[in-house]
mmCIF file of C-alpha atoms in Angstrom:
data_model
loop_
_atom_site.group_PDB
_atom_site.id
_atom_site.type_symbol
_atom_site.label_atom_id
_atom_site.label_comp_id
_atom_site.label_asym_id
_atom_site.label_seq_id
_atom_site.Cartn_x
_atom_site.Cartn_y
_atom_site.Cartn_z
ATOM 1 C CA MET A 1 69.215 101.595 92.064
ATOM 2 C CA PRO A 2 72.628 100.459 92.796
ATOM 3 C CA GLY A 3 74.352 96.884 91.708
ATOM 4 C CA HIS A 4 76.621 94.397 92.669
ATOM 5 C CA ILE A 5 79.895 93.593 90.836
ATOM 6 C CA GLU A 6 79.858 89.894 91.359
ATOM 7 C CA SER A 7 83.604 89.682 89.255
ATOM 8 C CA ILE A 8 86.530 91.462 87.397
ATOM 9 C CA THR A 9 88.469 89.030 84.568
ATOM 10 C CA LEU A 10 91.567 90.043 83.098
ATOM 11 C CA TYR A 11 93.279 89.055 79.987
ATOM 12 C CA ILE A 12 96.697 91.123 79.742
ATOM 13 C CA PRO A 13 98.691 89.341 76.683
ATOM 14 C CA ASP A 14 101.959 88.153 77.189
ATOM 15 C CA GLU A 15 103.351 89.836 74.647
ATOM 16 C CA TYR A 16 104.923 93.766 75.144
ATOM 17 C CA GLN A 17 106.071 96.079 73.010
ATOM 18 C CA SER A 18 108.723 98.841 74.914
ATOM 19 C CA LEU A 19 108.632 102.432 74.188
ATOM 20 C CA ASN A 20 111.847 102.179 72.179
ATOM 21 C CA GLU A 21 110.324 100.206 70.194
ATOM 22 C CA LEU A 22 107.332 101.890 69.120
ATOM 23 C CA VAL A 23 109.563 105.339 67.710
ATOM 24 C CA PRO A 24 109.440 104.689 64.396
ATOM 25 C CA SER A 25 105.605 103.960 63.743
ATOM 26 C CA LEU A 26 104.626 106.744 66.369
ATOM 27 C CA GLU A 27 107.670 108.974 65.126
ATOM 28 C CA LEU A 28 108.732 110.018 68.231
ATOM 29 C CA THR A 29 111.314 112.628 68.814
ATOM 30 C CA PRO A 30 113.861 111.800 71.839
ATOM 31 C CA LEU A 31 112.307 114.697 74.105
ATOM 32 C CA ASP A 32 108.923 113.203 73.339
ATOM 33 C CA VAL A 33 110.285 109.327 74.978
ATOM 34 C CA ARG A 34 112.611 110.978 78.085
ATOM 35 C CA MET A 35 109.340 113.018 78.908
ATOM 36 C CA PHE A 36 107.087 109.507 78.217
ATOM 37 C CA SER A 37 109.487 107.705 80.411
ATOM 38 C CA ARG A 38 110.726 110.147 82.952
ATOM 39 C CA PHE A 39 107.816 112.230 83.543
ATOM 40 C CA TYR A 40 104.915 110.041 82.821
ATOM 41 C CA GLY A 41 106.114 106.823 83.909
ATOM 42 C CA LEU A 42 105.246 104.974 80.267
ATOM 43 C CA ALA A 43 107.963 101.735 80.141
ATOM 44 C CA ARG A 44 105.998 98.961 78.236
ATOM 45 C CA PHE A 45 102.694 98.054 76.867
ATOM 46 C CA PRO A 46 100.454 95.168 76.191
ATOM 47 C CA ARG A 47 99.801 94.304 72.670
ATOM 48 C CA ALA A 48 98.601 90.975 70.997
ATOM 49 C CA PRO A 49 98.665 90.298 67.680
ATOM 50 C CA GLY A 50 95.798 89.028 65.156
ATOM 51 C CA SER A 51 92.072 90.929 65.990
ATOM 52 C CA LEU A 52 89.869 91.577 68.749
ATOM 53 C CA ASP A 53 88.414 88.219 68.368
ATOM 54 C CA ASP A 54 91.893 87.222 69.208
ATOM 55 C CA LEU A 55 91.598 89.704 72.298
ATOM 56 C CA PHE A 56 88.558 88.510 73.536
ATOM 57 C CA ARG A 57 88.790 84.454 73.007
ATOM 58 C CA PRO A 58 90.851 84.078 76.465
ATOM 59 C CA LEU A 59 88.756 86.534 77.875
ATOM 60 C CA MET A 60 85.793 84.869 77.481
ATOM 61 C CA SER A 61 87.072 80.564 77.565
ATOM 62 C CA GLN A 62 87.979 82.179 80.879
ATOM 63 C CA PHE A 63 85.309 83.967 82.108
ATOM 64 C CA THR A 64 82.473 80.632 81.092
ATOM 65 C CA ALA A 65 84.786 77.868 82.629
ATOM 66 C CA ARG A 66 84.528 79.801 86.299
ATOM 67 C CA HIS A 67 81.028 81.038 85.323
ATOM 68 C CA GLU A 68 79.253 78.762 83.763
ATOM 69 C CA PRO A 69 76.130 77.928 85.997
ATOM 70 C CA LEU A 70 74.989 81.741 85.468
ATOM 71 C CA LEU A 71 75.549 81.671 81.798
ATOM 72 C CA PRO A 72 71.577 81.102 82.021
ATOM 73 C CA ASP A 73 70.777 84.356 83.989
ATOM 74 C CA ILE A 74 73.072 86.471 81.987
ATOM 75 C CA ARG A 75 70.567 88.725 80.114
ATOM 76 C CA TYR A 76 73.107 91.345 79.459
ATOM 77 C CA VAL A 77 76.422 91.726 77.182
ATOM 78 C CA VAL A 78 77.226 95.220 76.728
ATOM 79 C CA HIS A 79 80.807 96.244 74.603
ATOM 80 C CA THR A 80 81.823 98.968 75.678
ATOM 81 C CA HIS A 81 84.875 101.041 73.613
ATOM 82 C CA THR A 82 86.390 104.088 72.550
ATOM 83 C CA LEU A 83 86.212 103.840 68.906
ATOM 84 C CA PRO A 84 83.319 104.857 67.881
ATOM 85 C CA ALA A 85 83.028 101.420 65.768
ATOM 86 C CA VAL A 86 86.069 98.652 66.385
ATOM 87 C CA LYS A 87 84.313 96.082 63.934
ATOM 88 C CA PRO A 88 81.222 95.639 61.459
ATOM 89 C CA PHE A 89 77.863 95.478 63.299
ATOM 90 C CA PRO A 90 76.927 91.523 62.456
ATOM 91 C CA ASP A 91 80.568 90.900 62.907
ATOM 92 C CA SER A 92 80.454 92.608 66.409
ATOM 93 C CA ILE A 93 81.718 90.426 69.791
ATOM 94 C CA SER A 94 78.374 88.936 69.635
ATOM 95 C CA ALA A 95 78.835 86.891 67.238
ATOM 96 C CA LEU A 96 81.762 84.892 70.224
ATOM 97 C CA LEU A 97 78.906 84.776 72.612
ATOM 98 C CA PRO A 98 77.208 81.608 70.770
ATOM 99 C CA GLU A 99 80.545 79.565 71.228
ATOM 100 C CA TYR A 100 80.909 80.430 74.328
ATOM 101 C CA GLY A 101 77.531 78.994 76.005
ATOM 102 C CA PHE A 102 75.098 82.264 76.219
ATOM 103 C CA ARG A 103 71.303 81.909 76.120
ATOM 104 C CA HIS A 104 70.602 82.473 72.099
ATOM 105 C CA ASP A 105 67.939 85.317 73.221
ATOM 106 C CA ILE A 106 70.819 87.303 75.131
ATOM 107 C CA GLU A 107 70.581 91.116 74.437
ATOM 108 C CA PHE A 108 74.402 93.276 73.352
ATOM 109 C CA CYS A 109 74.861 96.163 72.474
ATOM 110 C CA SER A 110 77.745 98.441 72.383
ATOM 111 C CA LEU A 111 78.358 101.959 74.438
ATOM 112 C CA THR A 112 80.616 104.203 72.850
ATOM 113 C CA MET A 113 79.651 107.848 73.413
ATOM 114 C CA GLY A 114 81.438 108.430 77.062
ATOM 115 C CA HIS A 115 84.455 106.993 75.161
ATOM 116 C CA CYS A 116 87.081 105.808 77.778
ATOM 117 C CA SER A 117 84.559 106.627 80.850
ATOM 118 C CA SER A 118 81.710 104.557 79.189
ATOM 119 C CA SER A 119 82.582 101.090 81.076
ATOM 120 C CA LEU A 120 82.058 103.069 84.804
ATOM 121 C CA THR A 121 78.350 104.496 82.989
ATOM 122 C CA ALA A 122 77.064 101.135 81.098
ATOM 123 C CA VAL A 123 78.012 99.315 84.693
ATOM 124 C CA ASP A 124 75.099 101.661 86.848
ATOM 125 C CA TRP A 125 73.028 101.323 83.507
ATOM 126 C CA LEU A 126 73.300 97.360 83.438
ATOM 127 C CA SER A 127 72.223 98.075 87.548
ATOM 128 C CA ARG A 128 68.983 99.916 86.735
ATOM 129 C CA LYS A 129 67.869 97.210 83.681
ATOM 130 C CA LEU A 130 68.443 94.153 86.076
ATOM 131 C CA LYS A 131 65.792 92.378 87.351
ATOM 132 C CA ALA A 132 66.044 89.711 90.566
ATOM 133 C CA GLY A 133 68.226 86.436 89.975
ATOM 134 C CA GLU A 134 69.724 87.961 86.383
ATOM 135 C CA TYR A 135 72.420 88.794 86.143
ATOM 136 C CA ALA A 136 74.651 91.204 82.839
ATOM 137 C CA LEU A 137 78.403 91.450 81.604
ATOM 138 C CA LEU A 138 80.253 94.124 80.715
ATOM 139 C CA LEU A 139 83.000 93.363 78.170
ATOM 140 C CA ILE A 140 86.086 96.098 78.184
ATOM 141 C CA GLY A 141 88.684 96.062 75.235
ATOM 142 C CA GLU A 142 89.864 97.183 71.722
ATOM 143 C CA LYS A 143 92.973 97.259 69.873
ATOM 144 C CA ALA A 144 95.424 99.438 69.474
ATOM 145 C CA PHE A 145 95.837 99.066 65.307
ATOM 146 C CA HIS A 146 96.248 102.465 64.210
ATOM 147 C CA PRO A 147 99.518 105.615 65.793
ATOM 148 C CA ARG A 148 96.136 107.969 65.561
ATOM 149 C CA VAL A 149 95.069 105.253 68.297
ATOM 150 C CA GLU A 150 98.062 104.641 69.842
ATOM 151 C CA LEU A 151 98.864 107.723 71.189
ATOM 152 C CA ILE A 152 97.257 110.791 72.231
ATOM 153 C CA ALA A 153 99.876 113.277 71.794
ATOM 154 C CA ASP A 154 101.626 114.975 74.697
ATOM 155 C CA THR A 155 99.574 112.822 76.745
ATOM 156 C CA THR A 156 99.449 108.402 76.564
ATOM 157 C CA ILE A 157 100.576 105.598 74.904
ATOM 158 C CA MET A 158 97.731 103.157 74.981
ATOM 159 C CA GLY A 159 97.953 99.133 75.203
ATOM 160 C CA GLU A 160 95.728 96.482 75.386
ATOM 161 C CA CYS A 161 93.467 94.187 77.527
ATOM 162 C CA ALA A 162 90.296 92.460 77.292
ATOM 163 C CA CYS A 163 87.992 92.431 80.417
ATOM 164 C CA ALA A 164 84.760 91.371 81.695
ATOM 165 C CA VAL A 165 82.517 91.990 85.024
ATOM 166 C CA LEU A 166 79.593 90.193 86.218
ATOM 167 C CA ILE A 167 77.420 92.532 87.627
ATOM 168 C CA SER A 168 74.150 91.601 89.743
ATOM 169 C CA ASN A 169 71.266 93.874 90.813
ATOM 170 C CA PRO A 170 70.814 92.485 95.150
ATOM 171 C CA GLU A 171 67.162 92.593 97.082
ATOM 172 C CA GLY A 172 69.894 94.210 99.204
ATOM 173 C CA ARG A 173 72.283 96.628 98.574
ATOM 174 C CA GLY A 174 75.288 96.067 96.473
ATOM 175 C CA ASN A 175 78.710 97.429 96.396
ATOM 176 C CA VAL A 176 78.240 99.819 94.301
ATOM 177 C CA LEU A 177 76.300 102.175 96.349
ATOM 178 C CA GLY A 178 76.543 105.325 93.334
ATOM 179 C CA ARG A 179 77.943 106.411 89.879
ATOM 180 C CA PHE A 180 78.688 110.039 89.627
ATOM 181 C CA THR A 181 79.458 111.478 85.461
ATOM 182 C CA THR A 182 79.573 115.090 84.746
ATOM 183 C CA GLN A 183 80.317 116.473 81.046
ATOM 184 C CA ALA A 184 82.021 119.508 79.324
ATOM 185 C CA GLY A 185 80.264 119.964 75.956
ATOM 186 C CA GLU A 186 82.429 122.492 74.332
ATOM 187 C CA PHE A 187 84.203 119.181 73.760
ATOM 188 C CA ASN A 188 82.175 116.705 71.473
ATOM 189 C CA ARG A 189 84.463 117.246 68.752
ATOM 190 C CA GLN A 190 87.329 115.532 68.921
ATOM 191 C CA SER A 191 88.631 114.396 65.718
ATOM 192 C CA GLY A 192 92.395 114.145 66.037
ATOM 193 C CA HIS A 193 92.323 116.104 62.802
ATOM 194 C CA ALA A 194 95.170 119.070 62.681
ATOM 195 C CA SER A 195 92.053 121.023 60.666
ATOM 196 C CA ASP A 196 89.953 120.144 63.908
ATOM 197 C CA CYS A 197 89.167 123.584 65.025
ATOM 198 C CA SER A 198 87.137 122.126 68.367
ATOM 199 C CA PRO A 199 88.403 123.878 70.976
ATOM 200 C CA ARG A 200 92.316 121.469 72.869
ATOM 201 C CA PHE A 201 91.043 119.167 75.641
ATOM 202 C CA SER A 202 94.665 119.103 76.593
ATOM 203 C CA ASP A 203 94.726 122.876 77.495
ATOM 204 C CA HIS A 204 91.188 122.040 80.208
ATOM 205 C CA TYR A 205 92.004 119.392 81.288
ATOM 206 C CA PHE A 206 93.395 119.741 84.889
ATOM 207 C CA PRO A 207 90.197 122.452 85.661
ATOM 208 C CA PHE A 208 88.197 119.651 83.887
ATOM 209 C CA ILE A 209 88.888 116.378 86.191
ATOM 210 C CA LEU A 210 89.779 118.575 88.972
ATOM 211 C CA ARG A 211 85.742 120.381 89.620
ATOM 212 C CA ALA A 212 84.324 116.633 88.410
ATOM 213 C CA LEU A 213 86.870 114.923 91.206
ATOM 214 C CA HIS A 214 85.481 117.528 94.025
ATOM 215 C CA ALA A 215 81.849 116.838 92.517
ATOM 216 C CA ALA A 216 82.132 113.297 92.826
ATOM 217 C CA LEU A 217 83.366 113.298 96.108
ATOM 218 C CA ASN A 218 80.496 115.998 97.364
ATOM 219 C CA HIS A 219 77.917 113.487 95.521
ATOM 220 C CA PHE A 220 78.789 110.402 96.955
ATOM 221 C CA ASP A 221 79.489 113.150 100.506
ATOM 222 C CA VAL A 222 83.044 110.978 101.360
ATOM 223 C CA THR A 223 86.125 113.543 101.399
ATOM 224 C CA PRO A 224 90.054 112.345 101.102
ATOM 225 C CA GLU A 225 90.633 111.569 104.428
ATOM 226 C CA THR A 226 87.678 108.807 104.814
ATOM 227 C CA LEU A 227 88.028 107.685 101.378
ATOM 228 C CA SER A 228 90.442 104.020 100.990
ATOM 229 C CA TRP A 229 91.440 104.060 97.300
ATOM 230 C CA LEU A 230 90.832 105.729 94.029
ATOM 231 C CA ALA A 231 91.355 103.182 91.443
ATOM 232 C CA PRO A 232 91.989 106.172 88.406
ATOM 233 C CA HIS A 233 92.301 105.703 84.554
ATOM 234 C CA ASN A 234 95.915 104.935 83.497
ATOM 235 C CA VAL A 235 97.086 107.964 81.614
ATOM 236 C CA ASN A 236 99.981 109.165 82.583
ATOM 237 C CA ILE A 237 101.890 109.342 86.553
ATOM 238 C CA SER A 238 102.652 113.132 86.452
ATOM 239 C CA SER A 239 98.956 114.320 85.761
ATOM 240 C CA TRP A 240 98.015 112.326 88.888
ATOM 241 C CA ASN A 241 100.513 113.732 90.777
ATOM 242 C CA LYS A 242 99.495 117.624 89.880
ATOM 243 C CA ILE A 243 96.170 116.424 90.714
ATOM 244 C CA LEU A 244 96.617 114.832 93.811
ATOM 245 C CA GLY A 245 97.981 117.936 95.216
ATOM 246 C CA GLU A 246 95.396 120.179 94.329
ATOM 247 C CA ILE A 247 92.597 117.723 96.344
ATOM 248 C CA ASP A 248 94.561 116.901 99.361
ATOM 249 C CA LEU A 249 94.051 113.040 98.713
ATOM 250 C CA PRO A 250 97.148 111.282 99.767
ATOM 251 C CA LYS A 251 99.376 109.591 97.517
ATOM 252 C CA ASN A 252 99.286 105.873 99.309
ATOM 253 C CA LYS A 253 95.297 106.015 98.478
ATOM 254 C CA VAL A 254 95.944 106.324 94.511
ATOM 255 C CA LEU A 255 96.996 103.064 92.557
ATOM 256 C CA LEU A 256 99.530 104.538 90.071
ATOM 257 C CA GLU A 257 101.845 101.387 89.860
ATOM 258 C CA ASN A 258 99.838 99.949 87.107
ATOM 259 C CA ILE A 259 100.708 103.047 84.213
ATOM 260 C CA SER A 260 103.894 101.894 83.960
ATOM 261 C CA LYS A 261 102.790 98.206 82.718
ATOM 262 C CA TYR A 262 100.566 98.215 81.364
ATOM 263 C CA GLY A 263 100.276 101.977 79.768
ATOM 264 C CA HIS A 264 96.505 103.428 78.863
ATOM 265 C CA CYS A 265 94.143 100.181 78.549
ATOM 266 C CA PHE A 266 91.095 102.445 77.230
ATOM 267 C CA GLY A 267 87.766 102.349 79.914
ATOM 268 C CA ALA A 268 89.736 98.935 81.422
ATOM 269 C CA ASP A 269 92.159 101.196 83.356
ATOM 270 C CA PRO A 270 89.580 101.314 86.797
ATOM 271 C CA PHE A 271 88.876 97.502 86.600
ATOM 272 C CA ILE A 272 92.202 97.109 86.419
ATOM 273 C CA ASN A 273 93.329 98.932 89.159
ATOM 274 C CA LEU A 274 90.301 97.672 91.472
ATOM 275 C CA LEU A 275 91.548 93.863 90.606
ATOM 276 C CA THR A 276 95.183 94.545 91.448
ATOM 277 C CA LEU A 277 94.062 96.530 94.934
ATOM 278 C CA LEU A 278 91.875 92.785 95.393
ATOM 279 C CA GLN A 279 94.774 90.301 94.543
ATOM 280 C CA GLN A 280 97.251 92.322 96.200
ATOM 281 C CA GLU A 281 95.195 92.300 99.221
ATOM 282 C CA ARG A 282 95.005 96.028 100.046
ATOM 283 C CA VAL A 283 91.062 96.175 100.600
ATOM 284 C CA GLN A 284 88.966 95.725 103.921
ATOM 285 C CA SER A 285 85.661 95.296 104.729
ATOM 286 C CA GLY A 286 84.082 98.776 104.607
ATOM 287 C CA ASP A 287 86.632 100.114 102.614
ATOM 288 C CA LYS A 288 85.230 102.801 100.783
ATOM 289 C CA ILE A 289 86.809 102.478 96.549
ATOM 290 C CA LEU A 290 85.931 105.128 93.641
ATOM 291 C CA LEU A 291 86.792 104.232 89.929
ATOM 292 C CA ALA A 292 86.979 107.262 87.965
ATOM 293 C CA SER A 293 88.454 108.119 84.376
ATOM 294 C CA VAL A 294 87.844 110.773 81.775
ATOM 295 C CA GLY A 295 86.843 109.883 77.907
ATOM 296 C CA MET A 296 87.603 112.612 74.846
ATOM 297 C CA GLY A 297 84.499 114.338 74.139
ATOM 298 C CA ALA A 298 85.040 115.611 77.934
ATOM 299 C CA THR A 299 83.155 113.011 80.445
ATOM 300 C CA PHE A 300 84.164 111.955 83.408
ATOM 301 C CA SER A 301 82.392 109.341 85.430
ATOM 302 C CA SER A 302 83.131 107.215 88.388
ATOM 303 C CA LEU A 303 81.435 104.816 90.962
ATOM 304 C CA LEU A 304 82.027 103.934 94.118
ATOM 305 C CA ILE A 305 82.024 100.989 95.915
ATOM 306 C CA GLN A 306 82.424 99.464 99.371
ATOM 307 C CA ALA A 307 84.313 96.452 100.345
ATOM 308 C CA ASP A 308 82.299 93.638 101.712
ATOM 309 C CA SER A 309 83.925 90.503 102.912
ATOM 310 C CA SER A 310 80.616 88.522 102.911
ATOM 311 C CA HIS A 311 79.821 88.836 99.160
ATOM 312 C CA PRO A 312 83.336 89.944 98.235
ATOM 313 C CA ILE A 313 84.382 90.379 94.124
ATOM 314 C CA ALA A 314 85.676 87.217 92.809
ATOM 315 C CA VAL A 315 89.208 88.347 90.701
ATOM 316 C CA ILE A 316 90.160 86.466 87.313
ATOM 317 C CA ALA A 317 93.630 87.192 86.111
ATOM 318 C CA ILE A 318 94.869 84.977 83.401
#
């Protein structure tokens, strides 16, 4: 049962750390710096001082100010994050909700097992739970609080942001046309420890994502010619250039410019890129946009949405 993305609210901190500033804490070599900057296109990374609550408070203030009349109709709130646990559960993001006027009996949960792709799966899952007239709120965001979290070796460096996606289930067709997810179970153990004997996902990443993208296009019955935009996860420019060469998708249909601005912001990347496309008015009514992300584990998830000028997605960037 496809749903509808009503709005995207995004908070990106004003504070940034440059690649050079991260060299000591991440123990980057000069070769690492050249690789991340010249080939991967990474330059700076938003980093908010304080706690996870401090990251979410500006987002929640802006979201509730814009959507106050709808708060009684928000039935579900889901926080998706890459790490299995970001706070002790009694102190989860749900503890913030009463401060901002959400109903006392709202249902809250976390989704994590798709890691950075969990946010895309959550849109479909929430859409199926909603009844007519109800809304759900998807919250995305976590802290890059430790070098093991900040860095995916030879791949990317993490940024921080908080994102809220308001979802409804209209009686007619929503702008979410469907979801496609696939997994490679042999990579289900990714502890980050050097002693981990599971296969190295990085050695199999390209075949996996190529198969997944081809399968997604077939599932949605779209082609590189009929697809208007790909809003991907912001891992690095080099990997996407290699992937695009294999699926014959023109580079001007893929939003990659945010990689150098923000790095890889966990599960928020596809929504950051979708918001950018909408803000810059690069989307026309009827355009089909594929949101895609890969999470360690390994899970590929994607959403196909279609722009509709009669019911546009509201965007709020702080």
